[in-house]
Coordinates of C-alpha atoms and ligand atoms in Angstrom, one line a residue:
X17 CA -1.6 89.3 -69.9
X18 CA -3.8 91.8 -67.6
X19 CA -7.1 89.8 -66.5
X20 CA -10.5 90.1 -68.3
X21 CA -12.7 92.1 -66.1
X22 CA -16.4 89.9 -66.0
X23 CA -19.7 92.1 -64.5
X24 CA -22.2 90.1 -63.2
X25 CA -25.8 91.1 -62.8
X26 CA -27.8 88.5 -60.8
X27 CA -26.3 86.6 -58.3
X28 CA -29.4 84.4 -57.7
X29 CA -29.0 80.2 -58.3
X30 CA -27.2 80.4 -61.3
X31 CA -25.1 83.9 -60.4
X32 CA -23.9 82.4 -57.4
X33 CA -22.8 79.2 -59.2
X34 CA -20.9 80.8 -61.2
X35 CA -19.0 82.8 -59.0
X36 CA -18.2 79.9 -56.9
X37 CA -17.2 77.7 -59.9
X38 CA -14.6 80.8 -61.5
X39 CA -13.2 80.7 -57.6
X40 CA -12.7 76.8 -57.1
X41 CA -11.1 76.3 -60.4
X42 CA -9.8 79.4 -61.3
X43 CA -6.2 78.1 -62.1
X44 CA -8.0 75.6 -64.4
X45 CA -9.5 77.7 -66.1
X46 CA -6.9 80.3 -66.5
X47 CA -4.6 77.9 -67.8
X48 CA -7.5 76.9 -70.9
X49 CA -8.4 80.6 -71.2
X50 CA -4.6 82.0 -71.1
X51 CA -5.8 84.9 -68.9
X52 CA -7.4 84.9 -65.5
X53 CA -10.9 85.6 -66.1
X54 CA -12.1 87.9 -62.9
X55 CA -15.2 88.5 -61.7
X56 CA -14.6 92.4 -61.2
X57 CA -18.6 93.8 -59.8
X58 CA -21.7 91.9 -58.8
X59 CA -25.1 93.4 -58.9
X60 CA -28.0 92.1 -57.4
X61 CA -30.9 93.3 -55.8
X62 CA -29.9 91.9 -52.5
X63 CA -26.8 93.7 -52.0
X64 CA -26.9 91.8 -48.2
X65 CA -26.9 88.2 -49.6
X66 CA -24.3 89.3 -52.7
X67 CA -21.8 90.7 -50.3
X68 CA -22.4 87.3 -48.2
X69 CA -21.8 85.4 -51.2
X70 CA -18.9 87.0 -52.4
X71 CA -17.6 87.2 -49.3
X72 CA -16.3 91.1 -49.8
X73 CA -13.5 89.4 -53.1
X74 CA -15.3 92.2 -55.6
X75 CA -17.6 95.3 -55.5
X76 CA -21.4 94.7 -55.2
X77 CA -24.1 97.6 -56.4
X78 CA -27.7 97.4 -56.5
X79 CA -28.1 99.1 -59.6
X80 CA -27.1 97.1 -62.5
X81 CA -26.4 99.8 -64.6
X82 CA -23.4 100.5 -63.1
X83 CA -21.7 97.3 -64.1
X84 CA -22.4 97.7 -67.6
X85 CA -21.5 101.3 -68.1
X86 CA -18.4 100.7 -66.2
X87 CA -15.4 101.3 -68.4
X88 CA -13.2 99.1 -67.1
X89 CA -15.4 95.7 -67.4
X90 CA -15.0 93.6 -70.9
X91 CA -18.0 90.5 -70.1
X92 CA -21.1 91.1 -68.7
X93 CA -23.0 88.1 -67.6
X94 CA -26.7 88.2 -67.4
X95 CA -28.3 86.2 -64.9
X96 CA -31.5 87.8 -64.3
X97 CA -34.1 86.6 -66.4
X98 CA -37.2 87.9 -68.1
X99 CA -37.5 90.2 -71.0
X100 CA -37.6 93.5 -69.0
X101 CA -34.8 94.8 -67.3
X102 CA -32.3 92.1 -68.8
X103 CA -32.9 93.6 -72.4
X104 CA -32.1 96.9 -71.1
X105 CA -29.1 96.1 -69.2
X106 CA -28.1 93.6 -72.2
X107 CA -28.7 95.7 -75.2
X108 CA -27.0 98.7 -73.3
X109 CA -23.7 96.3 -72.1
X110 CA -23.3 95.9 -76.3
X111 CA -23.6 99.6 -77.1
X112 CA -21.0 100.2 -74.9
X113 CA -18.8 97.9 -76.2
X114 CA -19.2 94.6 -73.8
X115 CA -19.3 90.8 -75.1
X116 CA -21.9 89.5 -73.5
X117 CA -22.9 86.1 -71.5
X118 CA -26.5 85.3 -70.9
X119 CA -28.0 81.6 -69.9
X120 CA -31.6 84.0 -70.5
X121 CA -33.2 81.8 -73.3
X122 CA -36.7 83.6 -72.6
X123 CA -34.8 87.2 -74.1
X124 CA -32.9 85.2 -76.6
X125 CA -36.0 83.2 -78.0
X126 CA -38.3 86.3 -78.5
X127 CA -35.7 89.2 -78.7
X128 CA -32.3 87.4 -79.9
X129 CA -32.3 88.7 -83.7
X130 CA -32.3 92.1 -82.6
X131 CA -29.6 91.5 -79.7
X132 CA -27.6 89.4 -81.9
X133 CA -27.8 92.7 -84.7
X134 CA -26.8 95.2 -82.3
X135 CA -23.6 93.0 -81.0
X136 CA -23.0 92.7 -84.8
X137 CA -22.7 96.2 -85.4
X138 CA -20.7 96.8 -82.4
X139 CA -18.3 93.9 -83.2
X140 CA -18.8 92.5 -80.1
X141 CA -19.3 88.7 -79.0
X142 CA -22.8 87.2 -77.2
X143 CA -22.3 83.9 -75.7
X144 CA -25.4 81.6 -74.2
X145 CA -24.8 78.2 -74.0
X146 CA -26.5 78.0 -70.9
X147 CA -29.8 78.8 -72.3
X148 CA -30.5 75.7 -73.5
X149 CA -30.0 72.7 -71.7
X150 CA -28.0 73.8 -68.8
X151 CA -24.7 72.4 -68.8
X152 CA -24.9 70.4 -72.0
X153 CA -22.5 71.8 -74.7
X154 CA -25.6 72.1 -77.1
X155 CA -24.9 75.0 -78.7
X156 CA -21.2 74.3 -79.3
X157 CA -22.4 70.8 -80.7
X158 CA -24.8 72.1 -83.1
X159 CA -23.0 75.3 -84.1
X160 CA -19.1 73.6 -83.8
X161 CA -18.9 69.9 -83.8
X162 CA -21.9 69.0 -86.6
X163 CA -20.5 71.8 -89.1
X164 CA -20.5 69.8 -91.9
X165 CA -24.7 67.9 -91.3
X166 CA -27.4 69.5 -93.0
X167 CA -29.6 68.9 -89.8
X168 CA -32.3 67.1 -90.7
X169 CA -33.9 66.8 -87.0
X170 CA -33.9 67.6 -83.4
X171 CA -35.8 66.0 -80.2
X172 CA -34.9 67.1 -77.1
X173 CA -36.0 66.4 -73.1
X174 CA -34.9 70.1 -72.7
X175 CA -37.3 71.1 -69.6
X176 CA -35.9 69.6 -66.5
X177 CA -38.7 70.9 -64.6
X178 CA -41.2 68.7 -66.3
X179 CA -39.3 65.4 -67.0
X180 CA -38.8 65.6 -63.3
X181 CA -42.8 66.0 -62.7
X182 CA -43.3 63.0 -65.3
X183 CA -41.0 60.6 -63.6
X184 CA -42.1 61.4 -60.0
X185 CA -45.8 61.2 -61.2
X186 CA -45.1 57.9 -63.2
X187 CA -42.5 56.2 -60.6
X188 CA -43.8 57.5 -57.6
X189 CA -47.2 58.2 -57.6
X190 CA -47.0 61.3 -56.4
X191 CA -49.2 64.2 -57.5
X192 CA -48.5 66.9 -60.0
X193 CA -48.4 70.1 -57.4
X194 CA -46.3 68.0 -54.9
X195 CA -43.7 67.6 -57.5
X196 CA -43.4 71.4 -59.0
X197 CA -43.1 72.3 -55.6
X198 CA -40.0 70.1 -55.0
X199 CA -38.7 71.3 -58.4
X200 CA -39.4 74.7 -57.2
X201 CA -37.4 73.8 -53.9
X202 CA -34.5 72.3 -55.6
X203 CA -33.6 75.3 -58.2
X204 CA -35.0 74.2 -61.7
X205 CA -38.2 75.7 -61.8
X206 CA -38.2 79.0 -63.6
X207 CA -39.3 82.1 -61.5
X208 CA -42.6 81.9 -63.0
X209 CA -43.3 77.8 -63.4
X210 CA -45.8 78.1 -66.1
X211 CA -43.5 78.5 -68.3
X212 CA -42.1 75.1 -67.3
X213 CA -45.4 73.3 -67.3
X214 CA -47.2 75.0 -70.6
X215 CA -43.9 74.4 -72.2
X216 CA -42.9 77.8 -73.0
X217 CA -39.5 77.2 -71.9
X218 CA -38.9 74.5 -73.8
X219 CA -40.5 76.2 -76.8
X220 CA -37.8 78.8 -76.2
X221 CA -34.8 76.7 -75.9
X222 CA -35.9 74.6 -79.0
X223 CA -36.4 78.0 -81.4
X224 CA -33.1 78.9 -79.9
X225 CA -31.9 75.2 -81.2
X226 CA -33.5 75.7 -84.7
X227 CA -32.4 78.8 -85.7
X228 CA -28.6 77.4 -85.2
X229 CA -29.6 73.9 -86.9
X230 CA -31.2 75.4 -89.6
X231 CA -29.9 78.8 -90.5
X232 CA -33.3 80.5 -89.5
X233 CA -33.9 83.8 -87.3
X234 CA -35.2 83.2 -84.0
X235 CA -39.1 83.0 -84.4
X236 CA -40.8 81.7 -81.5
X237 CA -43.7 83.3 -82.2
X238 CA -44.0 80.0 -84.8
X239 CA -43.2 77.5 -82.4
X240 CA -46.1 75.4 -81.8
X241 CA -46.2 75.4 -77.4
X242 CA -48.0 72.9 -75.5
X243 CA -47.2 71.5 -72.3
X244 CA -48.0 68.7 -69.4
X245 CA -50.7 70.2 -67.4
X246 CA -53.3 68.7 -69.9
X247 CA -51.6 65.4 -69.4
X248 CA -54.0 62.4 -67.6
X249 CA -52.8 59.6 -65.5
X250 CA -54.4 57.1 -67.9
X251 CA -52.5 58.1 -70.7
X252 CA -48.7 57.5 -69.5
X253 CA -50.6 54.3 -68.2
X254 CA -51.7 53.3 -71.6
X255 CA -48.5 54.4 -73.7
X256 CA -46.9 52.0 -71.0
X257 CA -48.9 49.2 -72.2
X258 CA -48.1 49.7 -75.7
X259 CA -44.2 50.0 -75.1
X260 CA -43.9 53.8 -75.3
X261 CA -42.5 56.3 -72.4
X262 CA -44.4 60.0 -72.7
X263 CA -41.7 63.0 -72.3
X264 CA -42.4 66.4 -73.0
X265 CA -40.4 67.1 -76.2
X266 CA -39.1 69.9 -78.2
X267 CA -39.1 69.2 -82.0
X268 CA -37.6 70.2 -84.7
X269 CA -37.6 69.0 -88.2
X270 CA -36.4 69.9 -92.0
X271 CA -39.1 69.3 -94.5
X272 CA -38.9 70.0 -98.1
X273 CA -42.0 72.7 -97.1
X274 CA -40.5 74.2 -94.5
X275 CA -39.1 73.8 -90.4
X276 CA -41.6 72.3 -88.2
X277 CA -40.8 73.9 -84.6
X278 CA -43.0 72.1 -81.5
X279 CA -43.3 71.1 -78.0
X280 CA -46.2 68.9 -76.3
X281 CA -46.4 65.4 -74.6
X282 CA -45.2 63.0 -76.8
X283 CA -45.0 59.1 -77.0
X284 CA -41.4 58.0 -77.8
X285 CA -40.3 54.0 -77.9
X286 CA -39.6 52.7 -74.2
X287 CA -36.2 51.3 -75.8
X288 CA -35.1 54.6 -77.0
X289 CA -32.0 55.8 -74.9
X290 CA -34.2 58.9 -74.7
X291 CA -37.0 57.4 -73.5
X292 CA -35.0 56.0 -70.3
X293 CA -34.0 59.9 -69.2
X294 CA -35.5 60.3 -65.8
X295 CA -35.8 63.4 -63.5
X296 CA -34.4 66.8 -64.0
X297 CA -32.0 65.0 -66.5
X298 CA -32.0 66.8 -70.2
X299 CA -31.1 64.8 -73.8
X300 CA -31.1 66.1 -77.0
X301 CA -30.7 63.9 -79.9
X302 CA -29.6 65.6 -82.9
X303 CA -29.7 64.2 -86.8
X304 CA -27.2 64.9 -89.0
X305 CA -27.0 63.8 -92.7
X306 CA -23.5 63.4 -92.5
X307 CA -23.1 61.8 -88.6
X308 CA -26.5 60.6 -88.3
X309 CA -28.1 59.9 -84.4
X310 CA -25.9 61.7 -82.0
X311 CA -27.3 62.1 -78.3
X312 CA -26.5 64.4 -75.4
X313 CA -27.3 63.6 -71.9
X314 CA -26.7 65.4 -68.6
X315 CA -27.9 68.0 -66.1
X316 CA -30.1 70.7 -68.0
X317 CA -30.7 72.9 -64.8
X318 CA -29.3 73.4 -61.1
X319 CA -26.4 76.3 -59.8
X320 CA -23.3 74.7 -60.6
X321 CA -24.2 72.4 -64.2
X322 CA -25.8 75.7 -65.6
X323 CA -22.5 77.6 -64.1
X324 CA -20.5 75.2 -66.3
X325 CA -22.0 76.3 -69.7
X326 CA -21.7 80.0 -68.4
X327 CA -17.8 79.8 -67.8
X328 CA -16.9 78.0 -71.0
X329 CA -18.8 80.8 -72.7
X330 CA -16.3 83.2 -70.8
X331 CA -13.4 81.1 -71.3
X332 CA -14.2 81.1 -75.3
X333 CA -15.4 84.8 -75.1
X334 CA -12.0 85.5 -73.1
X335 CA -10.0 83.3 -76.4
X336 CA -11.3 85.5 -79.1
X337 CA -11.8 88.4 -77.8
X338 CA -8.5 89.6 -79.6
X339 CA -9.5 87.8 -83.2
X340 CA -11.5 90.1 -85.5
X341 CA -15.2 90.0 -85.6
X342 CA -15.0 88.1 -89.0
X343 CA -13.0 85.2 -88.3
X344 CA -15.5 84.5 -85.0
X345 CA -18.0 81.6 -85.1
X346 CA -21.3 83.3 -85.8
X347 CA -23.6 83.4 -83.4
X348 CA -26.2 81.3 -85.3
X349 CA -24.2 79.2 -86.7
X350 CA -24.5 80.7 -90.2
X351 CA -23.3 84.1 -91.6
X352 CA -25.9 86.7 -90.2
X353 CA -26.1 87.3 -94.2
X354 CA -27.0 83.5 -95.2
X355 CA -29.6 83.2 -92.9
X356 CA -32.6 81.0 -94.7
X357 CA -36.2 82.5 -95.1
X358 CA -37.2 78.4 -94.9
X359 CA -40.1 78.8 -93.1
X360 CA -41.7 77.9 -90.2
X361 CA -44.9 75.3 -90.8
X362 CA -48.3 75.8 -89.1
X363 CA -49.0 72.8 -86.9
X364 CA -51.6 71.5 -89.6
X365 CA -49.2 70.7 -92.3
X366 CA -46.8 68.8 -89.7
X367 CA -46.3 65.0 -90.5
X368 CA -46.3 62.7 -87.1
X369 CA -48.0 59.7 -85.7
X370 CA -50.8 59.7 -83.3
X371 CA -52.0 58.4 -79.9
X372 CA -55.5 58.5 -79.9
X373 CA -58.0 57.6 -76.7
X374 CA -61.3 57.4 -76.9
X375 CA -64.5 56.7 -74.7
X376 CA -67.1 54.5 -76.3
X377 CA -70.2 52.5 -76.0
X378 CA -69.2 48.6 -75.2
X379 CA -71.3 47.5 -78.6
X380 CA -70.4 46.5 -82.0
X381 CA -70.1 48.2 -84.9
X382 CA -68.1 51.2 -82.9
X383 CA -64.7 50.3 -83.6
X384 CA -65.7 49.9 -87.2
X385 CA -67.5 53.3 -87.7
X386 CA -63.7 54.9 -85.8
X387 CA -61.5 53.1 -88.4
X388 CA -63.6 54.2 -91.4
X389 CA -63.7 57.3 -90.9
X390 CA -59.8 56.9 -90.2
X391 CA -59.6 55.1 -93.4
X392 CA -61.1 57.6 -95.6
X393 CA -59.0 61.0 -94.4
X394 CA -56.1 57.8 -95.1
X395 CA -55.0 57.5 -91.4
X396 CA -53.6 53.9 -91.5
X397 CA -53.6 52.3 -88.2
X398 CA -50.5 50.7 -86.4
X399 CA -51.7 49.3 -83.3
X400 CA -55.1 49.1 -81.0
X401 CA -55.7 48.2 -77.7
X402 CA -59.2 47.8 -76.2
X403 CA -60.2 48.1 -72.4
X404 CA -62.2 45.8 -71.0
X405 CA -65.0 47.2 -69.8
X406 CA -65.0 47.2 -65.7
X407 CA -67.7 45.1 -64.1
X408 CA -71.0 46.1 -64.8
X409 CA -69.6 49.2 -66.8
X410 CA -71.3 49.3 -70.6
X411 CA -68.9 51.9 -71.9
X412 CA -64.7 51.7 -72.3
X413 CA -61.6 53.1 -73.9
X414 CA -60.4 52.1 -77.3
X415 CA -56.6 53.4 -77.8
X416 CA -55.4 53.6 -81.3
X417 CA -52.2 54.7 -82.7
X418 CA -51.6 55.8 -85.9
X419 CA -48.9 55.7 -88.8
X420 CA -48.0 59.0 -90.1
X421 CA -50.1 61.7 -91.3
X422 CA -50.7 65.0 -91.1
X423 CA -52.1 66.8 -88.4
X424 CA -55.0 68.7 -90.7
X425 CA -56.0 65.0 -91.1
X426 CA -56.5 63.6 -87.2
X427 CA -58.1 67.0 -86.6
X428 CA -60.5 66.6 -89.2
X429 CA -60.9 62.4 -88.2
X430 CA -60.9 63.3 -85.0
X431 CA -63.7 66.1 -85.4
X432 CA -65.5 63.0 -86.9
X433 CA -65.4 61.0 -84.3
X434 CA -66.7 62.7 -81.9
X435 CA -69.8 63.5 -83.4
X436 CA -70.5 59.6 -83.5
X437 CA -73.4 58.8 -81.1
X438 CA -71.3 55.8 -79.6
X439 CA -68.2 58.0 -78.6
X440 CA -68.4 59.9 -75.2
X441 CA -66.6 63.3 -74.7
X442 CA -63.8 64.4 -76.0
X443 CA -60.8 62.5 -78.2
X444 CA -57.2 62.8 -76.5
X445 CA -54.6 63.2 -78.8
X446 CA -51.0 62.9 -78.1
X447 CA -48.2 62.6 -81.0
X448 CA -46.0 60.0 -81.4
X449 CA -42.5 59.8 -82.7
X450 CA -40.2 56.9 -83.5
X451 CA -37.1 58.8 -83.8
X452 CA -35.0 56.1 -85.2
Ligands
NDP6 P1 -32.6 83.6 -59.7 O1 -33.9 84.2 -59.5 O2 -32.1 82.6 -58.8 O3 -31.5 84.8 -59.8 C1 -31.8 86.0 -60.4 C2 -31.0 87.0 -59.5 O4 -31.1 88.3 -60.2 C3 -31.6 87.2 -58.1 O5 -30.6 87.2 -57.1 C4 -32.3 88.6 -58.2 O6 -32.3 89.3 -57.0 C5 -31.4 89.3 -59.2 N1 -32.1 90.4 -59.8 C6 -33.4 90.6 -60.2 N2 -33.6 91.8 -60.7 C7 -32.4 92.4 -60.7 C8 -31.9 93.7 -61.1 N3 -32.7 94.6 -61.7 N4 -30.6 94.0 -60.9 C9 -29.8 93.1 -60.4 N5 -30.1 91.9 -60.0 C10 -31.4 91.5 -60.1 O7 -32.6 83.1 -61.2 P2 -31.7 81.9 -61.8 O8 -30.3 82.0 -61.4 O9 -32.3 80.6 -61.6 O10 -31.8 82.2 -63.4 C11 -31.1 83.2 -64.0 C12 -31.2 83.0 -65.5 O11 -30.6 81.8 -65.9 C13 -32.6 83.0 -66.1 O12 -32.7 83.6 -67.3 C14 -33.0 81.5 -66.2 O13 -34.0 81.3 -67.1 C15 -31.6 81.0 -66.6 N6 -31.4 79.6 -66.3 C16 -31.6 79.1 -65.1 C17 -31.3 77.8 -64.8 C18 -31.4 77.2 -63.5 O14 -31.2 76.1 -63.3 N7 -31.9 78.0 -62.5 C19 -30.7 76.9 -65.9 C20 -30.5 77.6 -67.2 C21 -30.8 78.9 -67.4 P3 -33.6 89.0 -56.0 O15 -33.6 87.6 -55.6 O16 -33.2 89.9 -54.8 O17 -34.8 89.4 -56.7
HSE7 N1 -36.6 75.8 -65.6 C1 -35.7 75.2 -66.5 C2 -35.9 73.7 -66.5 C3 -34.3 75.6 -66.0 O1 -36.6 73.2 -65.6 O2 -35.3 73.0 -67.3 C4 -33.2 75.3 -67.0 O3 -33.4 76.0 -68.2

């Protein structure tokens, strides 16, 4: 059988990866796909370092278009990134008849339902198991292997970049802008590493996760996005003390009201298998009704992990291409016409537990005034740890965690609480999650 002709447009850390990957074990891979999959044209910005890197074995252009208007090339694989020019060069690959491979979970997250319609219409396949969670097989778990679960939750460590920050910070003692700029160095930070540290990119990768766990359109716009940069020293000190690890997590979660969709800080058990994933290292643990726990663990980012997930996208694209568009597994998981208008909860109607820290007078009657006001928007308290105050210091922190509620509740405690004339500044809250 003739070869499938792959365009690629980006050959940056992943691009690169990728090509090398196809090369080393292209006999591998042919004999899985049943056709040599061949990377045909490259085009990058850099025609210089492209030609270096492909070391003359295909044609390199500057211009993108080019690769995806060229007749003779059946995958494009966009490794750009960003919403600009990669929408163009995506949406135009489908309307002229190209599957499509794209590890971009930035276009996906806030422009996938109308990508995802447009390949529909054309009949034509769009593959991105590298957008979330590098070379984890995520998207084939959720949309293949748990078939049969009705999902009931997801947590995930799905931002390399920051796990890394938060075990360099906690293990090291290194500070926070030494650490992005080694994540920077090594490859997993994203062009533009606020969307690593505010969470954004997690946000995206877990609306990409929901829509296929839940039947849902993509709707980051929903997604509740907070990230590390917030995050004090004291605070993975004191979760420490109480037996809890703080990763930045992206949530998921079937209610009877709706899907709640989130990322921030959050305090997970230190014997959690979860808890114990250190550096750029990605996990998501899924929940199926059916399966129950099921946990996936390996490299989220990096050339060559995130190369993986491209290639078995090309490999499966390169499979079906002949089947009909009917009889393919649908992109979200669900028939694009059985997609659920469940909808996405505002943060205030979310059920969780709570990490609360607060500054306060050393005198008594405090601790009481905090828990009554706790007890009357019925927060019940499951643990509490008081500082002692340092030598000749008349004011300390009081840590209190919570059992679940809902967050409309600790806002409005918390809103309390800091009105008292005995509590200093402002109330940290952080959200807790068992996840058993
Ligand atoms: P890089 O910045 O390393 O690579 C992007 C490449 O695209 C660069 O070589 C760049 O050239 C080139 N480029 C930019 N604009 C154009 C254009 N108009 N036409 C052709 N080429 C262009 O990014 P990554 O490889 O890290 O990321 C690619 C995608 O993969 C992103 O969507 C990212 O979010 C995603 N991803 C990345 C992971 C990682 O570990 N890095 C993991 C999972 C997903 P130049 O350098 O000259 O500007
Ligand atoms: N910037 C991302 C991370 C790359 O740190 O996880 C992988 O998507």
């Amino acid at each position: 059988m003739k070869p499938i002709k792959v365009g690629l447009l980006g050959i940056g850390t992943v691009g690169s990866g990728t090509f090398n990957v196809l090369k080393r074990n292209q006999l591998e891979i042919t004999r899985r796909a049943g056709r040599s999959i061949e990377i045909a044209m490259v085009a990058d910005l850099n025609v210089e370092r492209a030609r270096e890197l492909t070391n003359g074995e295909c044609e390199v252009v500057n211009d993108a278009n080019l690769v995806v208007s060229n007749p003779d090339i059946d995958i494009v694989i966009e490794l750009i990134g960003g919403y600009g020019i990669a929408k163009d060069l995506v949406m135009k690959a489908i309307a002229n008849g190209k599957h499509v491979v794209t590890a971009n979970k930035a276009l996906l997250a806030t422009h996938g339902n109308e990508i995802f319609k447009a390949a529909e219409e054309k009949g034509v396949m769009v593959a991105f198991e590298a957008a979330v969670a590098g070379g984890i097989p995520i998207i084939k778990a959720l949309r293949e292997g748990l078939t049969a679960n009705r999902i009931q939750w997801i947590a995930g460590i799905i931002n390399g970049t920051t796990n890394f920050i938060l075990s360099e910070m906690r293990d090291k003692g290194l500070d926070f802008a030494a650490v992005l700029k080694q994540a920077q160095e090594l490859g997993y930070a994203e062009a533009d590493p606020t969307f690593d540290i505010e969470g954004v990119d997690a946000a995206h990768k877990a609306t990409i996760m929901a829509s296929i766990a839940y039947g849902i359109p993509m709707q980051f716009d929903k997604a509740h996005v907070e990230g590390i940069t917030k995050l004090q020293a004291s605070d993975i000190r004191y979760a420490e003390e109480l037996g809890y690890r703080i990763k930045l997590l992206g949530i998921s979660k079937r209610t009877e009201d709706g899907i709640e969709l989130r990322v921030h800080p959050t305090l997970i058990p230190e014997k959690r298998l979860i808890a114990n994933v250190e550096g750029a290292m990605n996990a998501v643990l899924v929940h199926g009704d059916a399966v129950g726990a099921t946990l996936y663990y390996g490299k989220g980012a990096g050339s060559e992990p995130t190369a993986s997930a491209v290639i078995a996208d090309l490999v499966d694209i390169t499979r079906l291409a002949t089947a009909d568009p009917e009889h393919r597994v649908p992109y979200l998981a669900f028939q694009s016409n059985s997609l659920s208008d469940l909808p996405v909860l505002p943060m205030a109607e979310i059920v969780t537990s709570y990490y609360l820290r607060m500054h306060v007078a050393d005198k008594p009657g405090v601790l009481a005034d905090v828990t009554r006001i706790l007890a009357d928007l019925t927060i019940s308290i499951d643990a509490m740890l008081q500082k002692e105050p340092a030598e000749g210091e008349t004011q300390t922190d009081i840590i209190i965690l919570t059992h679940q509620t809902k967050e409309k509740n600790i806002v409005a405690a918390i809103e309390k609480i800091e009105k008292l004339d005995s509590v200093f500044g402002a109330v940290t809250k952080l959200r807790l999650e068992e996840l058993s």
